[in-house]
mmCIF file of N, CA and C in Angstrom:
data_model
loop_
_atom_site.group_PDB
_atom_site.id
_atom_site.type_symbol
_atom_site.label_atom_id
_atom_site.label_comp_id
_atom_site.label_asym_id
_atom_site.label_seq_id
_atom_site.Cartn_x
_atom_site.Cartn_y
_atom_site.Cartn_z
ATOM 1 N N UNK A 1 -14.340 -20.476 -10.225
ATOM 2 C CA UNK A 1 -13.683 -19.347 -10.847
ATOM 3 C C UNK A 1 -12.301 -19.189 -10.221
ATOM 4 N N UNK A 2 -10.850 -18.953 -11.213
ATOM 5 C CA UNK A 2 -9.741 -18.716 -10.158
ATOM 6 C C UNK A 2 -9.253 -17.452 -10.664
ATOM 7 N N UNK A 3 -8.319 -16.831 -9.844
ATOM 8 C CA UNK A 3 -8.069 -15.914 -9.840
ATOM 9 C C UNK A 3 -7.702 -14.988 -11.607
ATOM 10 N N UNK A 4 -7.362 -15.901 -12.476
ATOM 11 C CA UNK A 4 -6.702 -16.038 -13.790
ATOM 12 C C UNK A 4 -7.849 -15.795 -14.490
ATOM 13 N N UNK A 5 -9.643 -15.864 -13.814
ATOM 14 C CA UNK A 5 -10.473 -15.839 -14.742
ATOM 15 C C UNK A 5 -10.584 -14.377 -15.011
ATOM 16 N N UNK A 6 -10.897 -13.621 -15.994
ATOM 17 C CA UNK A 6 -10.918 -12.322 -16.356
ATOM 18 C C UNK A 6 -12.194 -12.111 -16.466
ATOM 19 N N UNK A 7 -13.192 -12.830 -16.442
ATOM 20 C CA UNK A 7 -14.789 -12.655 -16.688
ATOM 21 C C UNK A 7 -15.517 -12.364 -15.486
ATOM 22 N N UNK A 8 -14.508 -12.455 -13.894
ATOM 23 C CA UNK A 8 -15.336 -12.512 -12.713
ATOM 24 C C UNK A 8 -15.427 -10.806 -12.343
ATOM 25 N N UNK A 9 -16.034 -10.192 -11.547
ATOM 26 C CA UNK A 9 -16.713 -9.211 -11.035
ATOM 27 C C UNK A 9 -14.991 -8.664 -11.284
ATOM 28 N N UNK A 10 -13.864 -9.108 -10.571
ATOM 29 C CA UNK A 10 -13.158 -8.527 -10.233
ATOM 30 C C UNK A 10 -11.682 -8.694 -11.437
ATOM 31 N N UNK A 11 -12.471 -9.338 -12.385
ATOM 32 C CA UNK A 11 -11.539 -9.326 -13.386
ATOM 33 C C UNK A 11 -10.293 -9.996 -13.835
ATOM 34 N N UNK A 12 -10.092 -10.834 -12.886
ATOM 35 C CA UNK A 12 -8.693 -11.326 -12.739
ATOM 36 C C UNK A 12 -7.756 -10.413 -11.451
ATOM 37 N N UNK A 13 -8.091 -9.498 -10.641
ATOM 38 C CA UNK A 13 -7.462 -8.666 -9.645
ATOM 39 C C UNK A 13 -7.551 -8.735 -8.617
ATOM 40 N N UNK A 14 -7.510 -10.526 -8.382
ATOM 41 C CA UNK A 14 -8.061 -11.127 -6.911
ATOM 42 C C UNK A 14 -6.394 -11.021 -5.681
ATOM 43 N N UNK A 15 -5.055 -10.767 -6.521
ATOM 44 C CA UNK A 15 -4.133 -11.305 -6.183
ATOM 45 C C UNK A 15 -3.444 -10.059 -6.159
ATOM 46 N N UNK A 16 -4.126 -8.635 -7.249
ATOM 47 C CA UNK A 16 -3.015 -6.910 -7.438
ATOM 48 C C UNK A 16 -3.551 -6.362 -5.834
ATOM 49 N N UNK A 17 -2.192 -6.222 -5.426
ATOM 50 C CA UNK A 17 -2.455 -5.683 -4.616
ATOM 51 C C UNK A 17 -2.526 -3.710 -5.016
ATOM 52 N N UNK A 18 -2.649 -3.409 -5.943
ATOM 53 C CA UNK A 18 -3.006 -1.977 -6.170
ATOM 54 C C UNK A 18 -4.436 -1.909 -7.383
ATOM 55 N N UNK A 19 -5.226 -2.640 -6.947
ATOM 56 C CA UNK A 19 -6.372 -2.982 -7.407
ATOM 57 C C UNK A 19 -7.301 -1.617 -6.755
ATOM 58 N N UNK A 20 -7.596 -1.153 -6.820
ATOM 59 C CA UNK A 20 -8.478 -0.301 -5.632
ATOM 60 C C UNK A 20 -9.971 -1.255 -5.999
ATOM 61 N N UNK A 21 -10.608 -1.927 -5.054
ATOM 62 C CA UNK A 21 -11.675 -2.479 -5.002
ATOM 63 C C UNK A 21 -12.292 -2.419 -4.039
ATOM 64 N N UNK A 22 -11.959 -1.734 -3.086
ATOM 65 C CA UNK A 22 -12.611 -1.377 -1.850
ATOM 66 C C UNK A 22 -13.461 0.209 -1.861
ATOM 67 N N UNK A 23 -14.543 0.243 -1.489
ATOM 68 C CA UNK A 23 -15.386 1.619 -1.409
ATOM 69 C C UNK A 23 -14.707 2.256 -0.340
ATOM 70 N N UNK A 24 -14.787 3.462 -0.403
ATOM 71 C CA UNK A 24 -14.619 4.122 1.366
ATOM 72 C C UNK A 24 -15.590 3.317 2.293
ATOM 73 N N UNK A 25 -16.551 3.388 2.077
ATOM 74 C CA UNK A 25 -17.524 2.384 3.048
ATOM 75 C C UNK A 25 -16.781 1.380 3.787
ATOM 76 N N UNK A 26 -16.213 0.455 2.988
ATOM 77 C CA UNK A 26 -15.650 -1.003 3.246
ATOM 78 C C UNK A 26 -14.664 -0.903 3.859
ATOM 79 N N UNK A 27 -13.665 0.183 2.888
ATOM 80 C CA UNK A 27 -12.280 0.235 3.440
ATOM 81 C C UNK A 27 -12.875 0.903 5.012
ATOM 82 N N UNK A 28 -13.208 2.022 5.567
ATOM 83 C CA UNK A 28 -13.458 2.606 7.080
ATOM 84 C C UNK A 28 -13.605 1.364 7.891
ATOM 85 N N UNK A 29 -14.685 0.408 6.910
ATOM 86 C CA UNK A 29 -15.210 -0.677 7.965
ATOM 87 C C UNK A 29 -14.186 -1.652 8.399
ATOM 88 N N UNK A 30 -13.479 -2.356 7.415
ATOM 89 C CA UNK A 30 -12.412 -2.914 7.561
ATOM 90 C C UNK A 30 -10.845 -2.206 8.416
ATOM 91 N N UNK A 31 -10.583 -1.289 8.242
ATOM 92 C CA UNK A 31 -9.997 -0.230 9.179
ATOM 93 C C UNK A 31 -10.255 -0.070 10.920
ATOM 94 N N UNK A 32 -11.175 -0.180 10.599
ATOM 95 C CA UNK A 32 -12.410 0.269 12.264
ATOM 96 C C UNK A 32 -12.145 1.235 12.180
ATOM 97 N N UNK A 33 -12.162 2.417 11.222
ATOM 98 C CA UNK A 33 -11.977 3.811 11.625
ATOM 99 C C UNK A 33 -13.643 4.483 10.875
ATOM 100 N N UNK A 34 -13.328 5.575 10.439
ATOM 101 C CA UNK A 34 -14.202 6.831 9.794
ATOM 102 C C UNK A 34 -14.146 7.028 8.428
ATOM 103 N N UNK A 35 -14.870 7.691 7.775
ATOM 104 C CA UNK A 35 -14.818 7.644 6.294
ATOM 105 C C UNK A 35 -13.421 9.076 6.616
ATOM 106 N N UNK A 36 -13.787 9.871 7.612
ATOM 107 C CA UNK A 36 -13.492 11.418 7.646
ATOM 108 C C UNK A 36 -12.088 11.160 7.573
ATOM 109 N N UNK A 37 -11.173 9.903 8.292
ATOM 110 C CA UNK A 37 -10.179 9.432 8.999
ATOM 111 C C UNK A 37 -9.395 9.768 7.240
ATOM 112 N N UNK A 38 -10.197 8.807 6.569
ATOM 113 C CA UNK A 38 -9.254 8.298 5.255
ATOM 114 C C UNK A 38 -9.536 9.627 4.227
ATOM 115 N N UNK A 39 -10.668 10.197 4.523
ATOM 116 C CA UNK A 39 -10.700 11.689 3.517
ATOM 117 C C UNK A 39 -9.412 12.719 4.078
ATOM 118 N N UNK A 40 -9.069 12.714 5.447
ATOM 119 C CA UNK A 40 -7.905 13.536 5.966
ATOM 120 C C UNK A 40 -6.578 13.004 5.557
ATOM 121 N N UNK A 41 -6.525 11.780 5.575
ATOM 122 C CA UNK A 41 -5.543 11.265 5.054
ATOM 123 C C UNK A 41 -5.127 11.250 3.558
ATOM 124 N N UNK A 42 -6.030 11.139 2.845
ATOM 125 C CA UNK A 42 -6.239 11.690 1.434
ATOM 126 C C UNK A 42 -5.899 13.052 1.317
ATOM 127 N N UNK A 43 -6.523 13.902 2.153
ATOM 128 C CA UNK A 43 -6.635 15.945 2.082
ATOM 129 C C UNK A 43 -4.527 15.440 2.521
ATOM 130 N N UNK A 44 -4.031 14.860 3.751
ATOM 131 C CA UNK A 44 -2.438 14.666 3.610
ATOM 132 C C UNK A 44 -1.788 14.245 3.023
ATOM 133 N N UNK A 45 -2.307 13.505 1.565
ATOM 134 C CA UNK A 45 -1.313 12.795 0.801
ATOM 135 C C UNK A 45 -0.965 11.382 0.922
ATOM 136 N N UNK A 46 -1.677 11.142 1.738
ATOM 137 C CA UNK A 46 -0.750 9.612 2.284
ATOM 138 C C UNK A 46 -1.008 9.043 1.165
ATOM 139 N N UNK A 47 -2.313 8.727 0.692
ATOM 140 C CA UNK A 47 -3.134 7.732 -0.052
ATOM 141 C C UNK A 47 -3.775 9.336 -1.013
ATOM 142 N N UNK A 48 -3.845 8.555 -2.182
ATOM 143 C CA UNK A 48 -4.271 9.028 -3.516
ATOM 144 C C UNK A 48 -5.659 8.245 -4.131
ATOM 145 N N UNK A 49 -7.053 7.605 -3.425
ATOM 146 C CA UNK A 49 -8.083 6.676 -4.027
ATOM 147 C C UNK A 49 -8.148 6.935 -5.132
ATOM 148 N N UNK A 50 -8.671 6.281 -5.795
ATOM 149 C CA UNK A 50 -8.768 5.855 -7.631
ATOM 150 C C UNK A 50 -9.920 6.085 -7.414
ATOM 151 N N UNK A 51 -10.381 7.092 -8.525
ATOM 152 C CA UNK A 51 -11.971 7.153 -8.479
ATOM 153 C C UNK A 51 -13.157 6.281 -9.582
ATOM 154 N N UNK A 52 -14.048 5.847 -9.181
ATOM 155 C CA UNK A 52 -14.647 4.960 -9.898
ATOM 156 C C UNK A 52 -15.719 5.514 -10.858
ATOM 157 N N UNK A 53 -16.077 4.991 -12.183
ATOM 158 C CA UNK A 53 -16.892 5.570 -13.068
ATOM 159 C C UNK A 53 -17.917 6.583 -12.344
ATOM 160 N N UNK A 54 -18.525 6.630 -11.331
ATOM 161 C CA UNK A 54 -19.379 7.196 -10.983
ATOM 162 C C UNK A 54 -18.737 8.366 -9.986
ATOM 163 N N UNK A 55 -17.710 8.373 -9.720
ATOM 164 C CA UNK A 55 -16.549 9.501 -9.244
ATOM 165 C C UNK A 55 -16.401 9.048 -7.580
ATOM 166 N N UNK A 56 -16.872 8.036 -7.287
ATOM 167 C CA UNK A 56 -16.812 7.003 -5.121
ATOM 168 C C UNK A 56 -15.091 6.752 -5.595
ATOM 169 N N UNK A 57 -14.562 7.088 -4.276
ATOM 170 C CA UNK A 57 -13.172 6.873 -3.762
ATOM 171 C C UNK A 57 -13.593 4.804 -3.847
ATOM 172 N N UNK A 58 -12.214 4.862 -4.390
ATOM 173 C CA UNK A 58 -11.614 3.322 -4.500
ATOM 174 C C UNK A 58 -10.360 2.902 -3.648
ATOM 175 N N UNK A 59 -10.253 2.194 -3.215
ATOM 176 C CA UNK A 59 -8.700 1.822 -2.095
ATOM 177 C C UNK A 59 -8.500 0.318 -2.594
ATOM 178 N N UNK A 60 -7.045 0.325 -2.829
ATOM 179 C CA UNK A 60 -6.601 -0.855 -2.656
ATOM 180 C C UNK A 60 -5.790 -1.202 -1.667
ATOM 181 N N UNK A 61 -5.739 -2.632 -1.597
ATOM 182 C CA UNK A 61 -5.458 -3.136 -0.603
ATOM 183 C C UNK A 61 -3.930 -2.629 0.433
ATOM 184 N N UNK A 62 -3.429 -2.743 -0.798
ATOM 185 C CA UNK A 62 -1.627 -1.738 -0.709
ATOM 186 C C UNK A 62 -2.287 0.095 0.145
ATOM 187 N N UNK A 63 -2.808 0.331 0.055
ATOM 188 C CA UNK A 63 -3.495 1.544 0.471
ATOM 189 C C UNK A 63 -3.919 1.346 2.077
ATOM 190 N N UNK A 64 -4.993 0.207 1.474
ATOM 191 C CA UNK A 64 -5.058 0.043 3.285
ATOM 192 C C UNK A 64 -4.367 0.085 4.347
ATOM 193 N N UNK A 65 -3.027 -0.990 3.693
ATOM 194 C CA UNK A 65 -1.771 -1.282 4.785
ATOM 195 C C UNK A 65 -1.587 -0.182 5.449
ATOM 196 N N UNK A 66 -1.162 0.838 4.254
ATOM 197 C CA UNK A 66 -0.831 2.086 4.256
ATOM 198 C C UNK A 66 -1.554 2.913 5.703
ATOM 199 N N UNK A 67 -3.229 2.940 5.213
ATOM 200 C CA UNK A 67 -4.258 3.839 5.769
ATOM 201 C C UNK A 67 -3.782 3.040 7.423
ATOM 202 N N UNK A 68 -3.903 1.640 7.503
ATOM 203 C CA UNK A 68 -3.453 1.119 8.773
ATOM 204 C C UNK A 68 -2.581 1.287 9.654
ATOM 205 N N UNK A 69 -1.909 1.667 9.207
ATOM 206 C CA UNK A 69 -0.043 2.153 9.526
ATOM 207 C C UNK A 69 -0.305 3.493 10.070
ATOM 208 N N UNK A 70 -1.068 4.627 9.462
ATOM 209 C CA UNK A 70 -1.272 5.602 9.973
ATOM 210 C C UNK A 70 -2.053 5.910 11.172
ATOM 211 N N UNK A 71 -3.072 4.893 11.120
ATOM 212 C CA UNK A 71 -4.282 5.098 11.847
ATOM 213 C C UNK A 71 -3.415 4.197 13.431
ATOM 214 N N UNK A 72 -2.546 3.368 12.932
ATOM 215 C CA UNK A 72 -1.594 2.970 14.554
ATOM 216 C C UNK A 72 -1.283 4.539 15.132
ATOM 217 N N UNK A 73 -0.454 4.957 14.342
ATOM 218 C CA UNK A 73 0.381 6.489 14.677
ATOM 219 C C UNK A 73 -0.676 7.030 15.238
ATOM 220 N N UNK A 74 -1.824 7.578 15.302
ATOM 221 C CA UNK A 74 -2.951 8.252 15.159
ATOM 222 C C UNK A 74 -3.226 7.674 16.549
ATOM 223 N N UNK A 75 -3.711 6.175 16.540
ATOM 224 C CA UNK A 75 -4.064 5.800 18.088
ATOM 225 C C UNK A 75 -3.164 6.011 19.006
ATOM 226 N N UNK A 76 -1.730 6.125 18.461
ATOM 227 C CA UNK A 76 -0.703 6.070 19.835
ATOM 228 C C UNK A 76 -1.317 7.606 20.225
ATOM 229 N N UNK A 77 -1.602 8.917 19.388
ATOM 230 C CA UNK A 77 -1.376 9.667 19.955
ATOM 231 C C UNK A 77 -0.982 11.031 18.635
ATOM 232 N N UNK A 78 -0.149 10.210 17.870
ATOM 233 C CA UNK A 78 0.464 11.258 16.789
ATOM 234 C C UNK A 78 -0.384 11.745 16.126
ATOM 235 N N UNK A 79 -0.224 13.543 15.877
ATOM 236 C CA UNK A 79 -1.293 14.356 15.473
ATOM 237 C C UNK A 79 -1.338 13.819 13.271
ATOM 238 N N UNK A 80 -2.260 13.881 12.803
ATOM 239 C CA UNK A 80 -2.592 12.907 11.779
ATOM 240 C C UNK A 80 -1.656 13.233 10.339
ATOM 241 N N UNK A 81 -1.114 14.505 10.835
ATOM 242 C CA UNK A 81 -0.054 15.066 9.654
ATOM 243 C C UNK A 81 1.413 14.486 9.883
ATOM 244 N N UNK A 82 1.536 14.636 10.754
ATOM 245 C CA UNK A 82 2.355 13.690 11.056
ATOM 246 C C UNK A 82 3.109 12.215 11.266
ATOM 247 N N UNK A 83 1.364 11.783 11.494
ATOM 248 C CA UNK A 83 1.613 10.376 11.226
ATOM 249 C C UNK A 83 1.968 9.701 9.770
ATOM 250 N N UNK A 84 1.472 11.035 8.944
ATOM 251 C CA UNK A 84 1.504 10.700 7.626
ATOM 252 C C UNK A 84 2.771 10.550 7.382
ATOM 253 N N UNK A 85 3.457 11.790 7.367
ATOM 254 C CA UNK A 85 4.769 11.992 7.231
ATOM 255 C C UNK A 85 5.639 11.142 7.730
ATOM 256 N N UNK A 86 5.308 10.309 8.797
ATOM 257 C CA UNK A 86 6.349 9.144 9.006
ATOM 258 C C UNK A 86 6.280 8.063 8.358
ATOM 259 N N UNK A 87 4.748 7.950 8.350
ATOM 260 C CA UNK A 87 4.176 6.581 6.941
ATOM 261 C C UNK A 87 4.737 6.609 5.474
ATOM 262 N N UNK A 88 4.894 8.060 5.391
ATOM 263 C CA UNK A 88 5.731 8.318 3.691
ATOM 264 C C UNK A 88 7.092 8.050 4.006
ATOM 265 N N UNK A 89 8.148 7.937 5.032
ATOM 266 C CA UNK A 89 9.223 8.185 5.131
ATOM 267 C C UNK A 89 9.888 6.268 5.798
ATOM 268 N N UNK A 90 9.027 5.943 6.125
ATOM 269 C CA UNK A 90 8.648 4.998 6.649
ATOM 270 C C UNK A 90 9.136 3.786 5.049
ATOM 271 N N UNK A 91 7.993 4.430 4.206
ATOM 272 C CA UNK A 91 7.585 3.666 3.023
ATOM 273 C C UNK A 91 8.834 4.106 2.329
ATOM 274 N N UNK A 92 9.480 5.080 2.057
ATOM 275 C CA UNK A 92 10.653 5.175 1.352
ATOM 276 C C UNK A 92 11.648 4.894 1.937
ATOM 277 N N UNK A 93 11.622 4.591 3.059
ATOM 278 C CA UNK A 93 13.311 3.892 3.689
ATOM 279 C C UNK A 93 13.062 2.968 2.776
ATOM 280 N N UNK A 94 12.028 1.453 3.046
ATOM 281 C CA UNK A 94 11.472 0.009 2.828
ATOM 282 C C UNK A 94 12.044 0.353 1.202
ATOM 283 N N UNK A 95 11.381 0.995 0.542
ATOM 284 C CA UNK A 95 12.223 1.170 -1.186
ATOM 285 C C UNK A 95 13.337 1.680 -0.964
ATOM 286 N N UNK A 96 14.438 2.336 -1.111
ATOM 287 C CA UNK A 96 15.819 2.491 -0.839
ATOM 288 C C UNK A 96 16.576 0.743 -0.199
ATOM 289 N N UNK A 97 15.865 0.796 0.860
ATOM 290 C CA UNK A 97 16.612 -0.943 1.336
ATOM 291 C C UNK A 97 16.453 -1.551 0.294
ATOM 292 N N UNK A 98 15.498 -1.951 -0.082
ATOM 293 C CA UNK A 98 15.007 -3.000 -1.294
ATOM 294 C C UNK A 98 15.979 -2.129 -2.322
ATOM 295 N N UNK A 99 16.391 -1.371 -2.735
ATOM 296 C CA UNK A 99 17.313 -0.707 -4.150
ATOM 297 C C UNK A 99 18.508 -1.362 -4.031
ATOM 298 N N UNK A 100 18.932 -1.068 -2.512
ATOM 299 C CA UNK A 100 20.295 -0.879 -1.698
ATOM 300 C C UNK A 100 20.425 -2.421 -2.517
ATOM 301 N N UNK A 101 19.851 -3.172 -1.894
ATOM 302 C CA UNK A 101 20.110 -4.772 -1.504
ATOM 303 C C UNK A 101 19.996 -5.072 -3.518
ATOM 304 N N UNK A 102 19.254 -5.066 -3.974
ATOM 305 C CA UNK A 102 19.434 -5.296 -5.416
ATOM 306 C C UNK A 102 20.519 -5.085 -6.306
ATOM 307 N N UNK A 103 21.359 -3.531 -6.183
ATOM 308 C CA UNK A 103 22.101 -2.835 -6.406
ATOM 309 C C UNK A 103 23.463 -3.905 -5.775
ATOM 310 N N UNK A 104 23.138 -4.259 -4.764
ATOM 311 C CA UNK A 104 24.500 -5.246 -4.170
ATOM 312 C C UNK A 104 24.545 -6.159 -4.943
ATOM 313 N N UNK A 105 23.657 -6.927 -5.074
ATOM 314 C CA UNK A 105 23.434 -8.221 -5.631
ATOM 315 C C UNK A 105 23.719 -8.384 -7.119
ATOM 316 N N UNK A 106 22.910 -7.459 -7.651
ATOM 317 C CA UNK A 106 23.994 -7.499 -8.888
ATOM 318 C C UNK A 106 25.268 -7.081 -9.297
ATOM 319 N N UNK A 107 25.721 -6.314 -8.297
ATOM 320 C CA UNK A 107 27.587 -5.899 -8.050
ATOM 321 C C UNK A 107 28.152 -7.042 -7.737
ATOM 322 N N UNK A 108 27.827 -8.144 -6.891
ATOM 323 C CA UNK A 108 28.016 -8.870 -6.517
ATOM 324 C C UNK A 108 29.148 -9.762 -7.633
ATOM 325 N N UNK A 109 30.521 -10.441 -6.974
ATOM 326 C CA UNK A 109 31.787 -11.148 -8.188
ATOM 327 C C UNK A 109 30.569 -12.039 -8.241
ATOM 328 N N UNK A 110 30.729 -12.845 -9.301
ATOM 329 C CA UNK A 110 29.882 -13.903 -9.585
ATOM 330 C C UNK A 110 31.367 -15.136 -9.228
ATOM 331 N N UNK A 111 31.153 -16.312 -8.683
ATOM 332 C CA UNK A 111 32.291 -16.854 -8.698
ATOM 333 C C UNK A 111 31.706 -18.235 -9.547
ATOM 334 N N UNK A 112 32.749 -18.775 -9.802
ATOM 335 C CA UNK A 112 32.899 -20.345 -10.733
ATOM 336 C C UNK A 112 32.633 -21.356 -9.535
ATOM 337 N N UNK A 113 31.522 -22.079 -9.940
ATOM 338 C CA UNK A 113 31.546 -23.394 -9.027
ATOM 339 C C UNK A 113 32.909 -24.063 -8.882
ATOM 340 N N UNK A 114 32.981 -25.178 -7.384
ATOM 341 C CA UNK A 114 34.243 -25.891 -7.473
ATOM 342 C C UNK A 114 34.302 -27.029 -8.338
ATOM 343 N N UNK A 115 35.385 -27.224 -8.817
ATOM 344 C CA UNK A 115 35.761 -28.429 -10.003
ATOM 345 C C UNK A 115 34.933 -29.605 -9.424
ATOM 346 N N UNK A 116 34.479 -30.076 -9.908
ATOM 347 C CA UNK A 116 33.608 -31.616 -9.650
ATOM 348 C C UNK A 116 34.844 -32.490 -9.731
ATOM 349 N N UNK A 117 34.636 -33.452 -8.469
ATOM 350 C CA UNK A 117 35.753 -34.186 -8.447
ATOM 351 C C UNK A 117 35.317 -35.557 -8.495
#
């Protein structure tokens, strides 16, 4: 089966990284944290889970990074609202750079190759 097949469990969404296919279960486990960790973080906004037909929190992988990033802040020490708030601010510098740099690039003179000699 490759990733392109649409008939497998996961549909073809082996490669989206905003797939939510992870349970809270999995995601905590994979984390090494708490279910409570990622419900607080959820109650802060960081992460928004996708809820699944049966109404279980879903995480994707892009989420995790996310939930990971916080849960560093969290071990150094930083109280968990906070950590959030740097993880959101964090995540919107990374988009603005990425705008910045696009925005150049297509401003950018286009120049004429040199004459072939």
């Amino acid at each position: 089966m490759t990733a392109e097949n649409t008939t497998g469990p996961l549909g073809g969404h082996l490669d989206d990284d905003d797939y939510p296919a992870y349970t809270m279960g999995r995601a905590a486990e994979m984390l090494g944290t708490t279910q409570g960790f990622l419900r607080a973080i959820g109650d802060a906004r960081l992460i928004t889970p996708l809820r699944s037909a049966g109404g279980h929190r879903r995480y994707s992988r892009y989420q995790l990074r996310i939930a990971a990033r916080a849960r560093e802040l969290v071990d150094q020490g930083t109280p968990i609202e906070s950590a959030c708030r740097i993880v959101i601010l964090e995540d919107q510098l990374e988009e603005a750079q990425r705008l910045n740099a696009e925005y150049r690039n297509a401003a950018a003179p286009v120049t004429d190759p040199p004459p072939a000699t």
